[in-house]
CSV table of C-alpha atoms and ligand atoms in Angstrom, one decimal:
chain,number,residue,atom,x,y,z
A,22,UNK,CA,0.1,16.4,-12.7
A,23,UNK,CA,2.9,14.9,-12.6
A,24,UNK,CA,5.6,17.5,-13.8
A,25,UNK,CA,8.1,15.4,-13.0
A,26,UNK,CA,11.3,14.7,-16.1
A,27,UNK,CA,13.2,12.2,-16.8
A,28,UNK,CA,15.7,12.9,-14.3
A,29,UNK,CA,16.9,9.5,-12.6
A,30,UNK,CA,19.0,6.8,-14.6
A,31,UNK,CA,16.6,3.7,-13.2
A,32,UNK,CA,18.8,1.0,-12.8
A,33,UNK,CA,17.5,-2.5,-13.6
A,34,UNK,CA,18.4,-5.6,-10.8
A,35,UNK,CA,18.3,-9.0,-11.4
A,36,UNK,CA,16.9,-9.9,-7.6
A,37,UNK,CA,20.6,-11.9,-5.7
A,38,UNK,CA,22.1,-10.9,-2.9
A,39,UNK,CA,24.6,-8.9,-4.0
A,40,UNK,CA,21.6,-6.1,-6.1
A,41,UNK,CA,19.7,-6.3,-3.1
A,42,UNK,CA,22.5,-5.2,-0.6
A,43,UNK,CA,23.0,-2.3,-3.9
A,44,UNK,CA,19.3,-1.7,-3.7
A,45,UNK,CA,19.5,-2.0,-0.2
A,46,UNK,CA,21.9,1.0,0.3
A,47,UNK,CA,20.0,3.6,-1.9
A,48,UNK,CA,17.2,2.8,0.4
A,49,UNK,CA,18.6,3.8,3.6
A,50,UNK,CA,20.8,6.7,1.5
A,51,UNK,CA,17.3,8.4,0.6
A,52,UNK,CA,16.4,6.7,-2.8
A,53,UNK,CA,13.5,4.7,-4.6
A,54,UNK,CA,13.6,1.3,-5.4
A,55,UNK,CA,10.9,-0.9,-6.2
A,56,UNK,CA,11.0,-5.1,-5.2
A,57,UNK,CA,8.9,-7.3,-5.4
A,58,UNK,CA,6.3,-9.0,-3.3
A,59,UNK,CA,3.9,-11.9,-2.6
A,60,UNK,CA,0.7,-9.4,-4.0
A,61,UNK,CA,2.9,-7.1,-6.8
A,62,UNK,CA,5.8,-4.8,-6.9
A,63,UNK,CA,6.3,-1.6,-5.0
A,64,UNK,CA,7.9,1.0,-4.7
A,65,UNK,CA,10.2,1.6,-1.6
A,66,UNK,CA,11.5,4.6,0.5
A,67,UNK,CA,12.5,4.0,4.2
A,68,UNK,CA,9.8,5.1,6.3
A,69,UNK,CA,11.5,8.1,8.4
A,70,UNK,CA,13.4,9.5,4.8
A,71,UNK,CA,10.3,11.6,4.5
A,72,UNK,CA,11.8,13.2,1.5
A,73,UNK,CA,12.4,9.7,-0.3
A,74,UNK,CA,8.3,8.6,0.8
A,75,UNK,CA,7.7,12.8,-0.8
A,76,UNK,CA,9.5,11.5,-4.3
A,77,UNK,CA,7.1,8.1,-3.7
A,78,UNK,CA,3.9,10.3,-4.4
A,79,UNK,CA,5.7,12.3,-7.6
A,80,UNK,CA,7.1,9.6,-9.2
A,81,UNK,CA,2.8,7.8,-9.0
A,82,UNK,CA,1.6,11.0,-9.5
A,83,UNK,CA,-0.3,9.6,-6.8
A,84,UNK,CA,-2.5,12.0,-4.8
A,85,UNK,CA,-1.4,13.7,-1.2
A,86,UNK,CA,-4.0,12.5,1.0
A,87,UNK,CA,-3.7,9.0,0.1
A,88,UNK,CA,-1.5,7.0,3.1
A,89,UNK,CA,1.0,4.3,2.0
A,90,UNK,CA,1.2,0.9,3.7
A,91,UNK,CA,4.9,0.6,6.2
A,92,UNK,CA,6.3,-3.1,4.7
A,93,UNK,CA,7.6,-4.4,8.3
A,94,UNK,CA,9.7,-8.2,8.5
A,95,UNK,CA,9.2,-8.6,12.1
A,96,UNK,CA,6.5,-8.0,14.1
A,97,UNK,CA,9.2,-6.2,16.5
A,98,UNK,CA,9.4,-4.0,13.6
A,99,UNK,CA,6.3,-2.4,15.3
A,100,UNK,CA,8.0,-1.2,17.8
A,101,UNK,CA,9.5,2.1,16.4
A,102,UNK,CA,6.2,2.8,14.1
A,103,UNK,CA,2.6,2.0,16.3
A,104,UNK,CA,1.9,3.4,19.5
A,105,UNK,CA,-0.2,0.3,20.8
A,106,UNK,CA,-0.4,1.1,24.3
A,107,UNK,CA,-3.1,-0.2,26.4
A,108,UNK,CA,-5.4,3.1,25.5
A,109,UNK,CA,-4.7,3.5,21.8
A,110,UNK,CA,-4.6,-0.2,22.6
A,111,UNK,CA,-6.8,-2.3,24.3
A,112,UNK,CA,-5.8,-6.1,25.4
A,113,UNK,CA,-8.4,-7.5,22.5
A,114,UNK,CA,-7.5,-5.7,20.1
A,115,UNK,CA,-3.7,-6.6,20.9
A,116,UNK,CA,-5.1,-10.9,21.5
A,117,UNK,CA,-7.5,-10.3,18.3
A,118,UNK,CA,-4.8,-8.6,16.9
A,119,UNK,CA,-1.5,-11.1,17.8
A,120,UNK,CA,-4.6,-13.7,16.6
A,121,UNK,CA,-5.2,-12.4,13.2
A,122,UNK,CA,-1.2,-12.0,12.9
A,123,UNK,CA,0.1,-15.6,14.1
A,124,UNK,CA,-2.8,-17.0,11.2
A,125,UNK,CA,-2.2,-14.4,8.4
A,126,UNK,CA,1.6,-12.9,9.0
A,127,UNK,CA,4.0,-13.2,6.8
A,128,UNK,CA,1.3,-13.2,3.5
A,129,UNK,CA,-1.0,-10.3,2.2
A,130,UNK,CA,-3.1,-9.3,5.3
A,131,UNK,CA,-3.5,-5.0,6.1
A,132,UNK,CA,-3.7,-3.8,9.5
A,133,UNK,CA,-4.7,-0.8,10.3
A,134,UNK,CA,-2.6,0.7,14.0
A,135,UNK,CA,-2.2,3.9,15.9
A,136,UNK,CA,0.4,5.5,15.6
A,137,UNK,CA,3.0,6.6,17.1
A,138,UNK,CA,4.8,10.8,16.4
A,139,UNK,CA,8.2,9.8,14.9
A,140,UNK,CA,6.1,7.7,12.5
A,141,UNK,CA,6.4,11.2,9.2
A,142,UNK,CA,2.5,12.6,8.5
A,143,UNK,CA,3.3,12.3,4.8
A,144,UNK,CA,3.2,8.6,4.8
A,145,UNK,CA,-0.5,8.4,7.0
A,146,UNK,CA,-1.9,11.3,5.0
A,147,UNK,CA,-1.7,13.2,8.4
A,148,UNK,CA,-4.1,10.1,10.6
A,149,UNK,CA,-3.7,9.2,13.6
A,150,UNK,CA,-3.2,5.4,12.2
A,151,UNK,CA,-0.6,3.8,10.0
A,152,UNK,CA,-1.0,1.3,7.9
A,153,UNK,CA,0.7,-2.5,8.2
A,154,UNK,CA,2.2,-4.8,6.7
A,155,UNK,CA,3.9,-8.5,6.4
A,156,UNK,CA,4.7,-9.6,3.0
A,157,UNK,CA,6.4,-13.2,3.1
A,158,UNK,CA,8.1,-12.5,-0.5
A,159,UNK,CA,12.2,-13.8,0.2
A,160,UNK,CA,12.8,-10.5,-1.8
A,161,UNK,CA,11.3,-7.7,-0.5
A,162,UNK,CA,12.3,-9.6,3.7
A,163,UNK,CA,15.7,-9.4,2.6
A,164,UNK,CA,15.8,-5.3,1.2
A,165,UNK,CA,13.6,-4.5,4.7
A,166,UNK,CA,16.2,-6.4,6.9
A,167,UNK,CA,19.9,-4.9,5.3
A,168,UNK,CA,17.6,-1.6,4.9
A,169,UNK,CA,17.5,-1.6,9.4
A,170,UNK,CA,14.2,0.3,8.4
A,171,UNK,CA,10.0,-0.8,7.8
A,172,UNK,CA,9.3,0.5,4.3
A,173,UNK,CA,6.4,2.1,2.6
A,174,UNK,CA,5.6,0.7,-0.9
A,175,UNK,CA,2.8,1.4,-2.5
A,176,UNK,CA,2.3,0.3,-6.8
A,177,UNK,CA,5.0,0.6,-8.3
A,178,UNK,CA,2.7,2.4,-10.6
A,179,UNK,CA,1.6,5.8,-12.5
A,180,UNK,CA,-1.7,6.5,-9.5
A,181,UNK,CA,-4.4,5.1,-11.3
A,182,UNK,CA,-3.7,2.6,-13.8
A,183,UNK,CA,-3.1,-0.8,-13.1
A,184,UNK,CA,-0.8,-1.9,-11.2
A,185,UNK,CA,2.6,-3.7,-12.4
A,186,UNK,CA,3.2,-7.7,-11.2
A,187,UNK,CA,6.2,-7.3,-13.4
A,188,UNK,CA,9.6,-5.8,-12.7
A,189,UNK,CA,8.6,-4.9,-16.8
A,190,UNK,CA,6.0,-3.5,-15.9
A,191,UNK,CA,8.1,-1.1,-14.0
A,192,UNK,CA,10.0,-0.3,-16.2
A,193,UNK,CA,7.3,1.0,-18.6
A,194,UNK,CA,6.1,2.8,-16.0
A,195,UNK,CA,9.0,5.0,-13.9
A,196,UNK,CA,11.5,4.1,-15.4
A,197,UNK,CA,13.6,7.6,-15.2
A,198,UNK,CA,11.7,8.2,-11.8
A,199,UNK,CA,13.4,6.1,-9.5
A,200,UNK,CA,16.5,4.8,-9.0
A,201,UNK,CA,16.3,0.8,-9.2
A,202,UNK,CA,13.6,-2.5,-10.3
A,203,UNK,CA,14.3,-5.4,-8.0
A,204,UNK,CA,13.3,-7.9,-10.9
A,205,UNK,CA,12.5,-10.6,-9.3
A,206,UNK,CA,10.3,-12.6,-11.2
A,207,UNK,CA,6.4,-12.1,-12.2
A,208,UNK,CA,4.7,-11.6,-8.0
A,209,UNK,CA,2.4,-15.3,-7.9
A,210,UNK,CA,-0.6,-13.6,-6.0
A,211,UNK,CA,-1.5,-11.4,-8.5
A,212,UNK,CA,-3.4,-8.7,-7.1
A,213,UNK,CA,-3.3,-6.0,-3.6
A,214,UNK,CA,-3.4,-7.1,0.1
A,215,UNK,CA,-6.6,-7.5,2.1
A,216,UNK,CA,-6.8,-3.5,4.7
A,217,UNK,CA,-9.1,-4.2,7.6
A,218,UNK,CA,-8.8,-2.3,10.0
A,219,UNK,CA,-10.0,-4.3,13.8
A,220,UNK,CA,-10.3,-1.1,15.5
A,221,UNK,CA,-13.4,-0.6,14.3
A,222,UNK,CA,-17.0,-2.1,15.5
A,223,UNK,CA,-17.4,-4.7,14.0
A,224,UNK,CA,-14.1,-4.8,12.7
A,225,UNK,CA,-13.9,-3.7,8.6
A,226,UNK,CA,-12.3,-4.2,5.6
A,227,UNK,CA,-11.0,-1.3,4.0
A,228,UNK,CA,-9.9,-3.3,0.5
A,229,UNK,CA,-10.6,-6.9,-0.5
A,230,UNK,CA,-7.7,-8.9,-1.0
A,231,UNK,CA,-7.5,-12.9,-1.3
A,232,UNK,CA,-7.8,-13.5,2.5
A,233,UNK,CA,-11.5,-13.3,2.0
A,234,UNK,CA,-13.8,-12.3,4.9
A,235,UNK,CA,-14.5,-16.1,6.0
A,236,UNK,CA,-11.2,-16.9,6.0
A,237,UNK,CA,-10.7,-13.6,8.3
A,238,UNK,CA,-14.2,-14.4,10.5
A,239,UNK,CA,-12.8,-18.2,11.3
A,240,UNK,CA,-10.3,-15.7,13.6
A,241,UNK,CA,-12.9,-13.3,14.4
A,242,UNK,CA,-16.0,-15.7,15.8
A,243,UNK,CA,-13.7,-17.0,18.4
A,244,UNK,CA,-13.1,-13.8,19.0
A,245,UNK,CA,-17.4,-12.3,19.4
A,246,UNK,CA,-16.7,-10.7,16.4
A,247,UNK,CA,-17.6,-10.8,12.4
A,248,UNK,CA,-16.2,-8.2,9.9
A,249,UNK,CA,-17.8,-6.1,7.2
A,250,UNK,CA,-16.9,-5.7,4.4
A,251,UNK,CA,-16.5,-1.7,3.4
A,252,UNK,CA,-17.0,-1.9,0.0
A,253,UNK,CA,-17.1,-4.7,-2.3
A,254,UNK,CA,-18.3,-3.7,-5.9
A,255,UNK,CA,-16.9,-0.1,-4.8
A,256,UNK,CA,-20.7,1.7,-6.1
A,257,UNK,CA,-21.6,1.7,-3.1
A,258,UNK,CA,-23.2,5.4,-1.3
A,259,UNK,CA,-21.5,4.7,1.8
A,260,UNK,CA,-17.8,7.6,1.9
A,261,UNK,CA,-14.6,5.8,1.8
A,262,UNK,CA,-13.2,5.1,5.1
A,263,UNK,CA,-9.9,4.8,3.7
A,264,UNK,CA,-8.7,7.6,1.9
A,265,UNK,CA,-7.2,5.6,-1.5
A,266,UNK,CA,-10.9,4.0,-2.1
A,267,UNK,CA,-12.2,7.5,-3.7
A,268,UNK,CA,-9.7,7.7,-6.6
A,269,UNK,CA,-9.4,6.3,-9.9
A,270,UNK,CA,-8.0,2.7,-9.4
A,271,UNK,CA,-6.7,0.2,-12.0
A,272,UNK,CA,-7.9,1.6,-15.4
A,273,UNK,CA,-6.5,1.4,-19.2
A,274,UNK,CA,-7.0,3.2,-21.3
A,275,UNK,CA,-9.2,0.5,-23.4
A,276,UNK,CA,-12.9,1.0,-21.5
A,277,UNK,CA,-14.0,-2.2,-19.2
A,278,UNK,CA,-17.1,-3.2,-19.6
A,279,UNK,CA,-18.9,-5.6,-17.1
A,280,UNK,CA,-21.3,-7.7,-18.7
A,281,UNK,CA,-23.9,-10.8,-17.5
A,282,UNK,CA,-24.1,-13.1,-20.1
A,283,UNK,CA,-21.5,-13.9,-23.9
A,284,UNK,CA,-24.8,-12.5,-25.5
A,285,UNK,CA,-24.6,-9.9,-23.9
A,286,UNK,CA,-20.9,-9.6,-24.4
A,287,UNK,CA,-21.2,-10.2,-28.1
A,288,UNK,CA,-23.4,-7.2,-28.6
A,289,UNK,CA,-21.5,-4.9,-27.2
A,290,UNK,CA,-17.7,-6.3,-28.8
A,291,UNK,CA,-19.8,-6.2,-33.0
A,292,UNK,CA,-19.3,-2.3,-31.4
A,293,UNK,CA,-15.6,-1.9,-31.1
A,294,UNK,CA,-13.3,-2.5,-34.0
A,295,UNK,CA,-10.4,-3.4,-31.4
A,296,UNK,CA,-11.7,-6.0,-28.8
A,297,UNK,CA,-11.7,-9.4,-26.7
A,298,UNK,CA,-13.7,-10.9,-24.1
A,299,UNK,CA,-12.6,-12.5,-20.7
A,300,UNK,CA,-14.2,-14.6,-18.2
A,301,UNK,CA,-14.0,-16.4,-15.2
A,302,UNK,CA,-14.2,-19.5,-17.0
A,303,UNK,CA,-13.2,-19.7,-19.7
A,304,UNK,CA,-13.2,-23.6,-20.1
A,305,UNK,CA,-17.9,-22.9,-19.7
A,306,UNK,CA,-17.6,-21.1,-23.1
A,307,UNK,CA,-15.2,-23.3,-25.2
A,308,UNK,CA,-17.3,-23.4,-28.5
A,309,UNK,CA,-19.6,-21.6,-27.7
A,310,UNK,CA,-19.0,-18.0,-29.4
A,311,UNK,CA,-21.3,-17.2,-32.4
A,312,UNK,CA,-18.9,-14.5,-34.0
A,313,UNK,CA,-16.0,-17.7,-33.3
A,314,UNK,CA,-14.1,-15.6,-31.1
A,315,UNK,CA,-11.8,-17.0,-28.4
A,316,UNK,CA,-13.0,-16.2,-24.8
A,317,UNK,CA,-10.1,-15.7,-22.7
A,318,UNK,CA,-9.4,-16.8,-18.7
A,319,UNK,CA,-9.1,-13.6,-16.0
A,320,UNK,CA,-7.6,-14.2,-12.9
A,321,UNK,CA,-6.2,-12.8,-9.6
A,322,UNK,CA,-2.6,-13.3,-11.3
A,323,UNK,CA,-3.6,-12.5,-15.0
A,324,UNK,CA,-5.2,-9.6,-14.4
A,325,UNK,CA,-3.0,-6.6,-14.0
A,326,UNK,CA,-1.4,-7.9,-16.7
A,327,UNK,CA,-4.1,-8.0,-19.0
A,328,UNK,CA,-5.3,-4.8,-18.5
A,329,UNK,CA,-1.3,-3.2,-19.6
A,330,UNK,CA,-1.3,-5.9,-22.8
A,331,UNK,CA,-4.8,-4.5,-23.6
A,332,UNK,CA,-3.2,-1.1,-23.5
A,333,UNK,CA,-0.5,-2.3,-25.5
A,334,UNK,CA,-2.7,-3.9,-28.6
A,335,UNK,CA,-4.4,-0.8,-28.4
A,336,UNK,CA,-7.5,-2.2,-27.5
A,337,UNK,CA,-10.7,0.2,-27.5
A,338,UNK,CA,-12.7,-2.3,-25.4
A,339,UNK,CA,-11.8,-5.2,-22.4
A,340,UNK,CA,-15.5,-7.3,-22.0
A,341,UNK,CA,-15.4,-9.4,-18.4
A,342,UNK,CA,-18.4,-11.3,-18.9
A,343,UNK,CA,-20.1,-12.1,-15.0
A,344,UNK,CA,-19.5,-15.6,-14.2
A,345,UNK,CA,-19.5,-18.2,-11.1
A,346,UNK,CA,-16.5,-18.2,-11.0
A,347,UNK,CA,-15.8,-14.3,-10.4
A,348,UNK,CA,-19.4,-13.9,-8.5
A,349,UNK,CA,-17.1,-16.5,-6.1
A,350,UNK,CA,-14.3,-14.0,-5.9
A,351,UNK,CA,-14.9,-10.1,-4.5
A,352,UNK,CA,-11.5,-9.0,-4.1
A,353,UNK,CA,-11.2,-9.7,-8.1
A,354,UNK,CA,-14.6,-8.1,-8.9
A,355,UNK,CA,-13.0,-5.8,-7.0
A,356,UNK,CA,-10.3,-4.7,-8.8
A,357,UNK,CA,-12.7,-4.9,-12.0
A,358,UNK,CA,-15.2,-3.7,-11.0
A,359,UNK,CA,-13.0,0.1,-9.7
A,360,UNK,CA,-11.2,-0.3,-13.2
A,361,UNK,CA,-14.5,-0.2,-15.0
A,362,UNK,CA,-14.9,3.5,-13.6
A,363,UNK,CA,-12.2,4.9,-14.3
B,409,AMP,P1,-2.0,1.4,-1.7
B,409,AMP,O1,-0.5,1.6,-1.7
B,409,AMP,O2,-2.4,1.4,-3.9
B,409,AMP,O3,-1.8,-0.1,-2.0
B,409,AMP,O4,-2.7,1.6,-1.0
B,409,AMP,C1,-2.5,1.2,0.2
B,409,AMP,C2,-4.3,1.6,-0.1
B,409,AMP,O5,-4.4,1.3,2.0
B,409,AMP,C3,-5.6,2.6,-0.2
B,409,AMP,O6,-6.4,2.5,0.2
B,409,AMP,C4,-4.7,3.3,1.5
B,409,AMP,O7,-6.1,4.1,1.3
B,409,AMP,C5,-5.4,2.2,2.2
B,409,AMP,N1,-4.7,3.0,3.7
B,409,AMP,C6,-3.1,3.9,4.3
B,409,AMP,N2,-3.1,3.1,5.1
B,409,AMP,C7,-4.4,4.1,5.5
B,409,AMP,C8,-4.9,4.1,7.0
B,409,AMP,N3,-3.8,4.8,7.9
B,409,AMP,N4,-5.8,3.9,7.0
B,409,AMP,C9,-7.0,3.9,6.6
B,409,AMP,N5,-7.0,2.8,5.1
B,409,AMP,C10,-5.1,2.9,5.0
B,410,MG,MG1,-2.0,1.1,-5.7
């Protein structure tokens, strides 16, 4: 567990151009700044600043064998961190990567690529590959460009707990542990990027996200391959191919319980003195509760805020009715099932 005392004065900075310059100076001199992306808030350090990267693991309480994603502003930034020479990365892989990049980047898609030796082992947990993403959020892009090097950036939360989608979430979890937070408002997407490994045969989705299997396969089909989902529900028995998948994730202190019907939800609800019921399409259950309790809507955008609110409201349970809307959202269900395991 993390023994770090609160020895940082964490600056909460509105994400103005002037403050992004200030944040970039902090990162370039070896500090840690949290910043908004289109997925969730990330906790940034320069990829070549080993001590700052080390501090990310300390501040988050993140296990050191869970590698980080490196965030680049430009495709050409890859030159400094990846080794895409033909013996590591065939012309097939290069073309497949180029077309995926054209179609989905910048955006919520992370690639596992062969790394250059200069990338510190602490970033990749000793793996020979490095995870890379090209965020779309203007604040993230400006911060990376002004820092002048790619930034590692895991979610800016305490490891294992719900991810942060606002600057207030970051301050709640990490105030006193990091140098600054750039406040750029609420993250538009609300859940983490899709992580893919195109070096695997067939190519794999290691973590589902808003770039779905179907979207990826529209590109993969041009190359005569189809993506396979590694772990869509967190319950399969395969060994994890992505180190981070095995840990507690996204879980509030409240119990998260997934049920199949309103009847079941209400039977569980009455066992607790403080609980809330959620589902994908709350409208379709409007007025149907026999207990006259409100059924709230759950989406990618509000998932983490609701899980955090559950703890603020000292709920004992978050009950989720698995309906057709949730059934169609593999990424959201992946996070919910992991939260339910916590
Ligand atoms: P987070 O930083 O919480 O968004 O998590 C990053 C995810 O990417 C974790 O599930 C990591 O295990 C995964 N990841 C990062 N680098 C690699 C890599 N080189 N190979 C496979 N998975 C990776
Ligand atoms: Mg995370």
